[in-house]
Amino acid sequence: VNGISERGELSTADIEEALMKRTMKERASTVVVLSDHSKFQKQWFCVFATADEVDMVICDDAIPNHVMEAFKKMYHLEIVKVG
C-alpha cells in the first residue's frame, strides 16, 4: 500500500498493482495490510480498497498514537504496532 487516506481509502500509484491488489482482496477470507507509518494520511491515484474491507493493519511503531487512534475509531480497524 502506498497510501491510506483520511477517508479510509487504500491506494497506489500503479493501476496494474491496484487491479492485482483488488483481486487479491476480493478472493481473500482475511485482509491484512502491511504498512509503515509514512503511508497514513496519504492518497495516490488508484484506490483498491477501503478501510471497511480490511481486517487488520500491521504497522511500525513510529505511527503517532493520535493517528492510530483516529483510524481505529473511524474505521474500527485493528492496528498492530511492531518494531
mmCIF file of N, CA, C and O in Angstrom:
data_model
loop_
_atom_site.group_PDB
_atom_site.id
_atom_site.type_symbol
_atom_site.label_atom_id
_atom_site.label_comp_id
_atom_site.label_asym_id
_atom_site.label_seq_id
_atom_site.Cartn_x
_atom_site.Cartn_y
_atom_site.Cartn_z
ATOM 1 N N VAL A 1 0.847 -1.174 0.000
ATOM 2 C CA VAL A 1 0.000 0.000 0.000
ATOM 3 C C VAL A 1 0.892 1.236 0.000
ATOM 4 O O VAL A 1 1.886 1.302 0.703
ATOM 5 N N ASN A 2 0.551 2.181 -0.859
ATOM 6 C CA ASN A 2 1.309 3.421 -0.915
ATOM 7 C C ASN A 2 0.659 4.526 -0.101
ATOM 8 O O ASN A 2 1.321 5.490 0.282
ATOM 9 N N GLY A 3 -0.648 4.412 0.129
ATOM 10 C CA GLY A 3 -1.329 5.431 0.899
ATOM 11 C C GLY A 3 -2.589 4.915 1.561
ATOM 12 O O GLY A 3 -3.273 4.049 1.021
ATOM 13 N N ILE A 4 -2.851 5.433 2.761
ATOM 14 C CA ILE A 4 -4.100 5.183 3.480
ATOM 15 C C ILE A 4 -4.639 6.562 3.834
ATOM 16 O O ILE A 4 -4.119 7.234 4.714
ATOM 17 N N SER A 5 -5.661 6.987 3.108
ATOM 18 C CA SER A 5 -6.148 8.364 3.247
ATOM 19 C C SER A 5 -7.004 8.546 4.496
ATOM 20 O O SER A 5 -7.456 7.572 5.104
ATOM 21 N N GLU A 6 -7.251 9.806 4.812
ATOM 22 C CA GLU A 6 -8.125 10.132 5.936
ATOM 23 C C GLU A 6 -9.538 9.604 5.708
ATOM 24 O O GLU A 6 -10.280 9.378 6.648
ATOM 25 N N ARG A 7 -9.915 9.400 4.444
ATOM 26 C CA ARG A 7 -11.234 8.845 4.109
ATOM 27 C C ARG A 7 -11.234 7.313 4.157
ATOM 28 O O ARG A 7 -12.237 6.694 3.811
ATOM 29 N N GLY A 8 -10.108 6.722 4.533
ATOM 30 C CA GLY A 8 -10.034 5.274 4.650
ATOM 31 C C GLY A 8 -9.820 4.557 3.329
ATOM 32 O O GLY A 8 -10.090 3.370 3.217
ATOM 33 N N GLU A 9 -9.305 5.264 2.334
ATOM 34 C CA GLU A 9 -9.043 4.650 1.041
ATOM 35 C C GLU A 9 -7.589 4.191 0.967
ATOM 36 O O GLU A 9 -6.676 4.957 1.270
ATOM 37 N N LEU A 10 -7.410 2.936 0.544
ATOM 38 C CA LEU A 10 -6.078 2.393 0.343
ATOM 39 C C LEU A 10 -5.744 2.532 -1.126
ATOM 40 O O LEU A 10 -6.544 2.150 -1.988
ATOM 41 N N SER A 11 -4.565 3.083 -1.414
ATOM 42 C CA SER A 11 -4.270 3.417 -2.798
ATOM 43 C C SER A 11 -2.813 3.158 -3.147
ATOM 44 O O SER A 11 -1.959 2.969 -2.285
ATOM 45 N N THR A 12 -2.570 3.194 -4.462
ATOM 46 C CA THR A 12 -1.239 3.057 -5.034
ATOM 47 C C THR A 12 -1.168 3.934 -6.276
ATOM 48 O O THR A 12 -2.189 4.390 -6.773
ATOM 49 N N ALA A 13 0.031 4.137 -6.782
ATOM 50 C CA ALA A 13 0.203 4.962 -7.970
ATOM 51 C C ALA A 13 0.096 4.165 -9.265
ATOM 52 O O ALA A 13 -0.002 4.742 -10.335
ATOM 53 N N ASP A 14 0.097 2.851 -9.175
ATOM 54 C CA ASP A 14 0.150 1.987 -10.360
ATOM 55 C C ASP A 14 -1.182 1.262 -10.556
ATOM 56 O O ASP A 14 -1.618 0.508 -9.687
ATOM 57 N N ILE A 15 -1.816 1.461 -11.699
ATOM 58 C CA ILE A 15 -3.135 0.868 -11.944
ATOM 59 C C ILE A 15 -3.082 -0.661 -11.981
ATOM 60 O O ILE A 15 -3.985 -1.327 -11.482
ATOM 61 N N GLU A 16 -2.024 -1.234 -12.550
ATOM 62 C CA GLU A 16 -1.915 -2.702 -12.587
ATOM 63 C C GLU A 16 -1.757 -3.277 -11.192
ATOM 64 O O GLU A 16 -2.335 -4.306 -10.863
ATOM 65 N N GLU A 17 -0.990 -2.597 -10.368
ATOM 66 C CA GLU A 17 -0.837 -3.027 -8.975
ATOM 67 C C GLU A 17 -2.169 -2.922 -8.241
ATOM 68 O O GLU A 17 -2.542 -3.815 -7.470
ATOM 69 N N ALA A 18 -2.904 -1.854 -8.489
ATOM 70 C CA ALA A 18 -4.217 -1.680 -7.853
ATOM 71 C C ALA A 18 -5.173 -2.787 -8.262
ATOM 72 O O ALA A 18 -5.894 -3.334 -7.422
ATOM 73 N N LEU A 19 -5.190 -3.133 -9.544
ATOM 74 C CA LEU A 19 -6.061 -4.207 -10.017
ATOM 75 C C LEU A 19 -5.689 -5.547 -9.385
ATOM 76 O O LEU A 19 -6.565 -6.324 -8.989
ATOM 77 N N MET A 20 -4.393 -5.826 -9.273
ATOM 78 C CA MET A 20 -3.938 -7.066 -8.649
ATOM 79 C C MET A 20 -4.347 -7.099 -7.168
ATOM 80 O O MET A 20 -4.873 -8.095 -6.679
ATOM 81 N N LYS A 21 -4.134 -5.998 -6.466
ATOM 82 C CA LYS A 21 -4.474 -5.951 -5.040
ATOM 83 C C LYS A 21 -5.986 -6.045 -4.824
ATOM 84 O O LYS A 21 -6.437 -6.680 -3.878
ATOM 85 N N ARG A 22 -6.747 -5.435 -5.695
ATOM 86 C CA ARG A 22 -8.210 -5.527 -5.595
ATOM 87 C C ARG A 22 -8.658 -6.974 -5.769
ATOM 88 O O ARG A 22 -9.516 -7.469 -5.032
ATOM 89 N N THR A 23 -8.090 -7.667 -6.739
ATOM 90 C CA THR A 23 -8.417 -9.076 -6.965
ATOM 91 C C THR A 23 -8.024 -9.932 -5.763
ATOM 92 O O THR A 23 -8.805 -10.790 -5.322
ATOM 93 N N MET A 24 -6.842 -9.699 -5.216
ATOM 94 C CA MET A 24 -6.398 -10.445 -4.037
ATOM 95 C C MET A 24 -7.357 -10.211 -2.864
ATOM 96 O O MET A 24 -7.727 -11.153 -2.160
ATOM 97 N N LYS A 25 -7.754 -8.957 -2.673
ATOM 98 C CA LYS A 25 -8.674 -8.606 -1.582
ATOM 99 C C LYS A 25 -10.014 -9.320 -1.738
ATOM 100 O O LYS A 25 -10.558 -9.858 -0.780
ATOM 101 N N GLU A 26 -10.519 -9.344 -2.962
ATOM 102 C CA GLU A 26 -11.817 -9.962 -3.216
ATOM 103 C C GLU A 26 -11.800 -11.470 -3.008
ATOM 104 O O GLU A 26 -12.817 -12.058 -2.661
ATOM 105 N N ARG A 27 -10.662 -12.093 -3.204
ATOM 106 C CA ARG A 27 -10.554 -13.548 -3.060
ATOM 107 C C ARG A 27 -10.138 -13.992 -1.667
ATOM 108 O O ARG A 27 -10.210 -15.166 -1.341
ATOM 109 N N ALA A 28 -9.718 -13.058 -0.846
ATOM 110 C CA ALA A 28 -9.206 -13.397 0.485
ATOM 111 C C ALA A 28 -10.335 -13.541 1.500
ATOM 112 O O ALA A 28 -11.344 -12.845 1.429
ATOM 113 N N SER A 29 -10.132 -14.429 2.447
ATOM 114 C CA SER A 29 -11.082 -14.536 3.557
ATOM 115 C C SER A 29 -10.714 -13.570 4.681
ATOM 116 O O SER A 29 -11.563 -13.155 5.462
ATOM 117 N N THR A 30 -9.442 -13.195 4.763
ATOM 118 C CA THR A 30 -8.957 -12.219 5.729
ATOM 119 C C THR A 30 -8.014 -11.275 4.999
ATOM 120 O O THR A 30 -7.134 -11.717 4.271
ATOM 121 N N VAL A 31 -8.218 -9.970 5.191
ATOM 122 C CA VAL A 31 -7.389 -8.978 4.518
ATOM 123 C C VAL A 31 -6.512 -8.282 5.565
ATOM 124 O O VAL A 31 -7.011 -7.643 6.483
ATOM 125 N N VAL A 32 -5.201 -8.444 5.404
ATOM 126 C CA VAL A 32 -4.220 -7.833 6.295
ATOM 127 C C VAL A 32 -3.349 -6.902 5.454
ATOM 128 O O VAL A 32 -2.841 -7.295 4.408
ATOM 129 N N VAL A 33 -3.189 -5.671 5.920
ATOM 130 C CA VAL A 33 -2.373 -4.678 5.231
ATOM 131 C C VAL A 33 -1.099 -4.467 6.035
ATOM 132 O O VAL A 33 -1.155 -4.239 7.244
ATOM 133 N N LEU A 34 0.025 -4.559 5.351
ATOM 134 C CA LEU A 34 1.322 -4.271 5.957
ATOM 135 C C LEU A 34 1.757 -2.896 5.477
ATOM 136 O O LEU A 34 1.840 -2.652 4.267
ATOM 137 N N SER A 35 1.987 -1.996 6.425
ATOM 138 C CA SER A 35 2.299 -0.613 6.064
ATOM 139 C C SER A 35 3.243 -0.014 7.086
ATOM 140 O O SER A 35 3.251 -0.424 8.244
ATOM 141 N N ASP A 36 4.007 0.975 6.661
ATOM 142 C CA ASP A 36 4.755 1.739 7.653
ATOM 143 C C ASP A 36 4.012 3.045 7.921
ATOM 144 O O ASP A 36 3.086 3.402 7.192
ATOM 145 N N HIS A 37 4.416 3.729 8.957
ATOM 146 C CA HIS A 37 3.682 4.915 9.416
ATOM 147 C C HIS A 37 3.591 6.017 8.363
ATOM 148 O O HIS A 37 2.648 6.795 8.360
ATOM 149 N N SER A 38 4.541 6.071 7.440
ATOM 150 C CA SER A 38 4.558 7.163 6.464
ATOM 151 C C SER A 38 3.441 7.054 5.434
ATOM 152 O O SER A 38 3.185 8.007 4.693
ATOM 153 N N LYS A 39 2.752 5.929 5.362
ATOM 154 C CA LYS A 39 1.685 5.733 4.376
ATOM 155 C C LYS A 39 0.344 6.303 4.834
ATOM 156 O O LYS A 39 -0.549 6.524 4.038
ATOM 157 N N PHE A 40 0.198 6.518 6.148
ATOM 158 C CA PHE A 40 -1.059 7.050 6.678
ATOM 159 C C PHE A 40 -1.214 8.511 6.284
ATOM 160 O O PHE A 40 -0.246 9.261 6.201
ATOM 161 N N GLN A 41 -2.452 8.893 6.028
ATOM 162 C CA GLN A 41 -2.819 10.250 5.644
ATOM 163 C C GLN A 41 -2.206 10.633 4.295
ATOM 164 O O GLN A 41 -1.891 11.787 4.052
ATOM 165 N N LYS A 42 -2.069 9.637 3.411
ATOM 166 C CA LYS A 42 -1.575 9.844 2.050
ATOM 167 C C LYS A 42 -2.597 9.298 1.066
ATOM 168 O O LYS A 42 -3.294 8.331 1.347
ATOM 169 N N GLN A 43 -2.674 9.909 -0.109
ATOM 170 C CA GLN A 43 -3.599 9.475 -1.157
ATOM 171 C C GLN A 43 -2.847 9.385 -2.470
ATOM 172 O O GLN A 43 -2.107 10.301 -2.826
ATOM 173 N N TRP A 44 -3.035 8.277 -3.196
ATOM 174 C CA TRP A 44 -2.453 8.103 -4.523
ATOM 175 C C TRP A 44 -3.582 7.972 -5.534
ATOM 176 O O TRP A 44 -4.743 8.082 -5.203
ATOM 177 N N PHE A 45 -3.241 7.700 -6.772
ATOM 178 C CA PHE A 45 -4.198 7.749 -7.877
ATOM 179 C C PHE A 45 -5.195 6.604 -7.902
ATOM 180 O O PHE A 45 -6.348 6.799 -8.248
ATOM 181 N N CYS A 46 -4.757 5.415 -7.604
ATOM 182 C CA CYS A 46 -5.586 4.219 -7.815
ATOM 183 C C CYS A 46 -6.024 3.607 -6.494
ATOM 184 O O CYS A 46 -5.225 2.994 -5.789
ATOM 185 N N VAL A 47 -7.285 3.756 -6.155
ATOM 186 C CA VAL A 47 -7.840 3.177 -4.929
ATOM 187 C C VAL A 47 -8.192 1.719 -5.201
ATOM 188 O O VAL A 47 -8.843 1.407 -6.181
ATOM 189 N N PHE A 48 -7.736 0.828 -4.305
ATOM 190 C CA PHE A 48 -8.027 -0.590 -4.489
ATOM 191 C C PHE A 48 -8.817 -1.192 -3.335
ATOM 192 O O PHE A 48 -9.304 -2.315 -3.433
ATOM 193 N N ALA A 49 -8.987 -0.457 -2.261
ATOM 194 C CA ALA A 49 -9.758 -0.965 -1.121
ATOM 195 C C ALA A 49 -10.139 0.200 -0.218
ATOM 196 O O ALA A 49 -9.573 1.289 -0.317
ATOM 197 N N THR A 50 -11.094 -0.063 0.652
ATOM 198 C CA THR A 50 -11.444 0.898 1.696
ATOM 199 C C THR A 50 -11.215 0.239 3.048
ATOM 200 O O THR A 50 -11.145 -0.989 3.151
ATOM 201 N N ALA A 51 -11.092 1.057 4.065
ATOM 202 C CA ALA A 51 -10.764 0.553 5.393
ATOM 203 C C ALA A 51 -11.784 -0.459 5.906
ATOM 204 O O ALA A 51 -11.425 -1.385 6.632
ATOM 205 N N ASP A 52 -13.041 -0.316 5.515
ATOM 206 C CA ASP A 52 -14.045 -1.268 5.998
ATOM 207 C C ASP A 52 -13.905 -2.645 5.347
ATOM 208 O O ASP A 52 -14.560 -3.590 5.775
ATOM 209 N N GLU A 53 -13.038 -2.780 4.343
ATOM 210 C CA GLU A 53 -12.775 -4.068 3.714
ATOM 211 C C GLU A 53 -11.525 -4.749 4.279
ATOM 212 O O GLU A 53 -11.152 -5.824 3.847
ATOM 213 N N VAL A 54 -10.892 -4.108 5.253
ATOM 214 C CA VAL A 54 -9.638 -4.587 5.833
ATOM 215 C C VAL A 54 -9.898 -5.119 7.232
ATOM 216 O O VAL A 54 -10.619 -4.510 8.017
ATOM 217 N N ASP A 55 -9.287 -6.264 7.535
ATOM 218 C CA ASP A 55 -9.442 -6.853 8.865
ATOM 219 C C ASP A 55 -8.395 -6.360 9.848
ATOM 220 O O ASP A 55 -8.665 -6.224 11.041
ATOM 221 N N MET A 56 -7.173 -6.116 9.359
ATOM 222 C CA MET A 56 -6.088 -5.730 10.254
ATOM 223 C C MET A 56 -5.031 -4.961 9.478
ATOM 224 O O MET A 56 -4.786 -5.242 8.306
ATOM 225 N N VAL A 57 -4.401 -4.007 10.171
ATOM 226 C CA VAL A 57 -3.245 -3.295 9.626
ATOM 227 C C VAL A 57 -2.072 -3.559 10.561
ATOM 228 O O VAL A 57 -2.192 -3.393 11.776
ATOM 229 N N ILE A 58 -0.962 -3.973 9.989
ATOM 230 C CA ILE A 58 0.276 -4.145 10.746
ATOM 231 C C ILE A 58 1.183 -2.991 10.355
ATOM 232 O O ILE A 58 1.439 -2.759 9.176
ATOM 233 N N CYS A 59 1.652 -2.255 11.359
ATOM 234 C CA CYS A 59 2.402 -1.025 11.110
ATOM 235 C C CYS A 59 3.596 -0.940 12.048
ATOM 236 O O CYS A 59 3.574 -1.516 13.140
ATOM 237 N N ASP A 60 4.612 -0.206 11.636
ATOM 238 C CA ASP A 60 5.763 0.013 12.518
ATOM 239 C C ASP A 60 5.354 0.885 13.703
ATOM 240 O O ASP A 60 4.318 1.539 13.683
ATOM 241 N N ASP A 61 6.189 0.876 14.721
ATOM 242 C CA ASP A 61 5.823 1.583 15.951
ATOM 243 C C ASP A 61 6.068 3.092 15.880
ATOM 244 O O ASP A 61 5.855 3.792 16.857
ATOM 245 N N ALA A 62 6.450 3.616 14.717
ATOM 246 C CA ALA A 62 6.644 5.056 14.577
ATOM 247 C C ALA A 62 5.346 5.798 14.255
ATOM 248 O O ALA A 62 5.340 7.026 14.200
ATOM 249 N N ILE A 63 4.256 5.074 14.066
ATOM 250 C CA ILE A 63 2.977 5.731 13.801
ATOM 251 C C ILE A 63 2.564 6.520 15.045
ATOM 252 O O ILE A 63 2.572 5.988 16.161
ATOM 253 N N PRO A 64 2.248 7.790 14.882
ATOM 254 C CA PRO A 64 1.822 8.579 16.041
ATOM 255 C C PRO A 64 0.531 7.999 16.647
ATOM 256 O O PRO A 64 -0.370 7.572 15.912
ATOM 257 N N ASN A 65 0.457 7.990 17.952
ATOM 258 C CA ASN A 65 -0.708 7.421 18.630
ATOM 259 C C ASN A 65 -2.005 8.111 18.215
ATOM 260 O O ASN A 65 -3.030 7.444 18.054
ATOM 261 N N HIS A 66 -1.994 9.436 18.018
ATOM 262 C CA HIS A 66 -3.229 10.136 17.644
ATOM 263 C C HIS A 66 -3.714 9.701 16.261
ATOM 264 O O HIS A 66 -4.919 9.607 16.030
ATOM 265 N N VAL A 67 -2.796 9.410 15.344
ATOM 266 C CA VAL A 67 -3.188 8.926 14.016
ATOM 267 C C VAL A 67 -3.766 7.524 14.130
ATOM 268 O O VAL A 67 -4.831 7.219 13.582
ATOM 269 N N MET A 68 -3.079 6.656 14.866
ATOM 270 C CA MET A 68 -3.544 5.282 15.040
ATOM 271 C C MET A 68 -4.920 5.254 15.700
ATOM 272 O O MET A 68 -5.825 4.551 15.235
ATOM 273 N N GLU A 69 -5.095 6.011 16.752
ATOM 274 C CA GLU A 69 -6.377 6.017 17.460
ATOM 275 C C GLU A 69 -7.501 6.579 16.589
ATOM 276 O O GLU A 69 -8.632 6.095 16.638
ATOM 277 N N ALA A 70 -7.203 7.593 15.789
ATOM 278 C CA ALA A 70 -8.222 8.165 14.910
ATOM 279 C C ALA A 70 -8.686 7.131 13.880
ATOM 280 O O ALA A 70 -9.888 6.987 13.646
ATOM 281 N N PHE A 71 -7.753 6.405 13.286
ATOM 282 C CA PHE A 71 -8.126 5.389 12.303
ATOM 283 C C PHE A 71 -8.869 4.230 12.965
ATOM 284 O O PHE A 71 -9.823 3.705 12.398
ATOM 285 N N LYS A 72 -8.451 3.849 14.162
ATOM 286 C CA LYS A 72 -9.167 2.786 14.880
ATOM 287 C C LYS A 72 -10.608 3.194 15.152
ATOM 288 O O LYS A 72 -11.541 2.418 14.949
ATOM 289 N N LYS A 73 -10.791 4.426 15.597
ATOM 290 C CA LYS A 73 -12.125 4.905 15.955
ATOM 291 C C LYS A 73 -13.016 5.090 14.725
ATOM 292 O O LYS A 73 -14.170 4.671 14.711
ATOM 293 N N MET A 74 -12.483 5.705 13.680
ATOM 294 C CA MET A 74 -13.284 5.999 12.492
ATOM 295 C C MET A 74 -13.641 4.746 11.700
ATOM 296 O O MET A 74 -14.734 4.643 11.171
ATOM 297 N N TYR A 75 -12.697 3.804 11.620
ATOM 298 C CA TYR A 75 -12.886 2.669 10.722
ATOM 299 C C TYR A 75 -12.916 1.324 11.425
ATOM 300 O O TYR A 75 -12.978 0.294 10.779
ATOM 301 N N HIS A 76 -12.873 1.339 12.747
ATOM 302 C CA HIS A 76 -12.927 0.103 13.534
ATOM 303 C C HIS A 76 -11.860 -0.885 13.073
ATOM 304 O O HIS A 76 -12.103 -2.082 12.986
ATOM 305 N N LEU A 77 -10.686 -0.345 12.751
ATOM 306 C CA LEU A 77 -9.571 -1.163 12.298
ATOM 307 C C LEU A 77 -8.800 -1.714 13.482
ATOM 308 O O LEU A 77 -8.610 -1.027 14.490
ATOM 309 N N GLU A 78 -8.334 -2.924 13.341
ATOM 310 C CA GLU A 78 -7.360 -3.448 14.290
ATOM 311 C C GLU A 78 -5.999 -3.078 13.743
ATOM 312 O O GLU A 78 -5.615 -3.469 12.629
ATOM 313 N N ILE A 79 -5.257 -2.264 14.485
ATOM 314 C CA ILE A 79 -3.926 -1.843 14.076
ATOM 315 C C ILE A 79 -2.931 -2.401 15.070
ATOM 316 O O ILE A 79 -3.029 -2.151 16.265
ATOM 317 N N VAL A 80 -1.973 -3.169 14.553
ATOM 318 C CA VAL A 80 -0.953 -3.787 15.389
ATOM 319 C C VAL A 80 0.373 -3.093 15.111
ATOM 320 O O VAL A 80 0.810 -3.038 13.967
ATOM 321 N N LYS A 81 0.987 -2.546 16.166
ATOM 322 C CA LYS A 81 2.282 -1.906 16.021
ATOM 323 C C LYS A 81 3.375 -2.915 16.301
ATOM 324 O O LYS A 81 3.307 -3.654 17.282
ATOM 325 N N VAL A 82 4.386 -2.947 15.438
ATOM 326 C CA VAL A 82 5.533 -3.839 15.632
ATOM 327 C C VAL A 82 6.801 -3.029 15.507
ATOM 328 O O VAL A 82 6.841 -1.990 14.867
ATOM 329 N N GLY A 83 7.841 -3.555 16.124
ATOM 330 C CA GLY A 83 9.134 -2.880 15.969
ATOM 331 C C GLY A 83 9.764 -2.502 17.203
ATOM 332 O O GLY A 83 9.851 -2.369 18.206
#
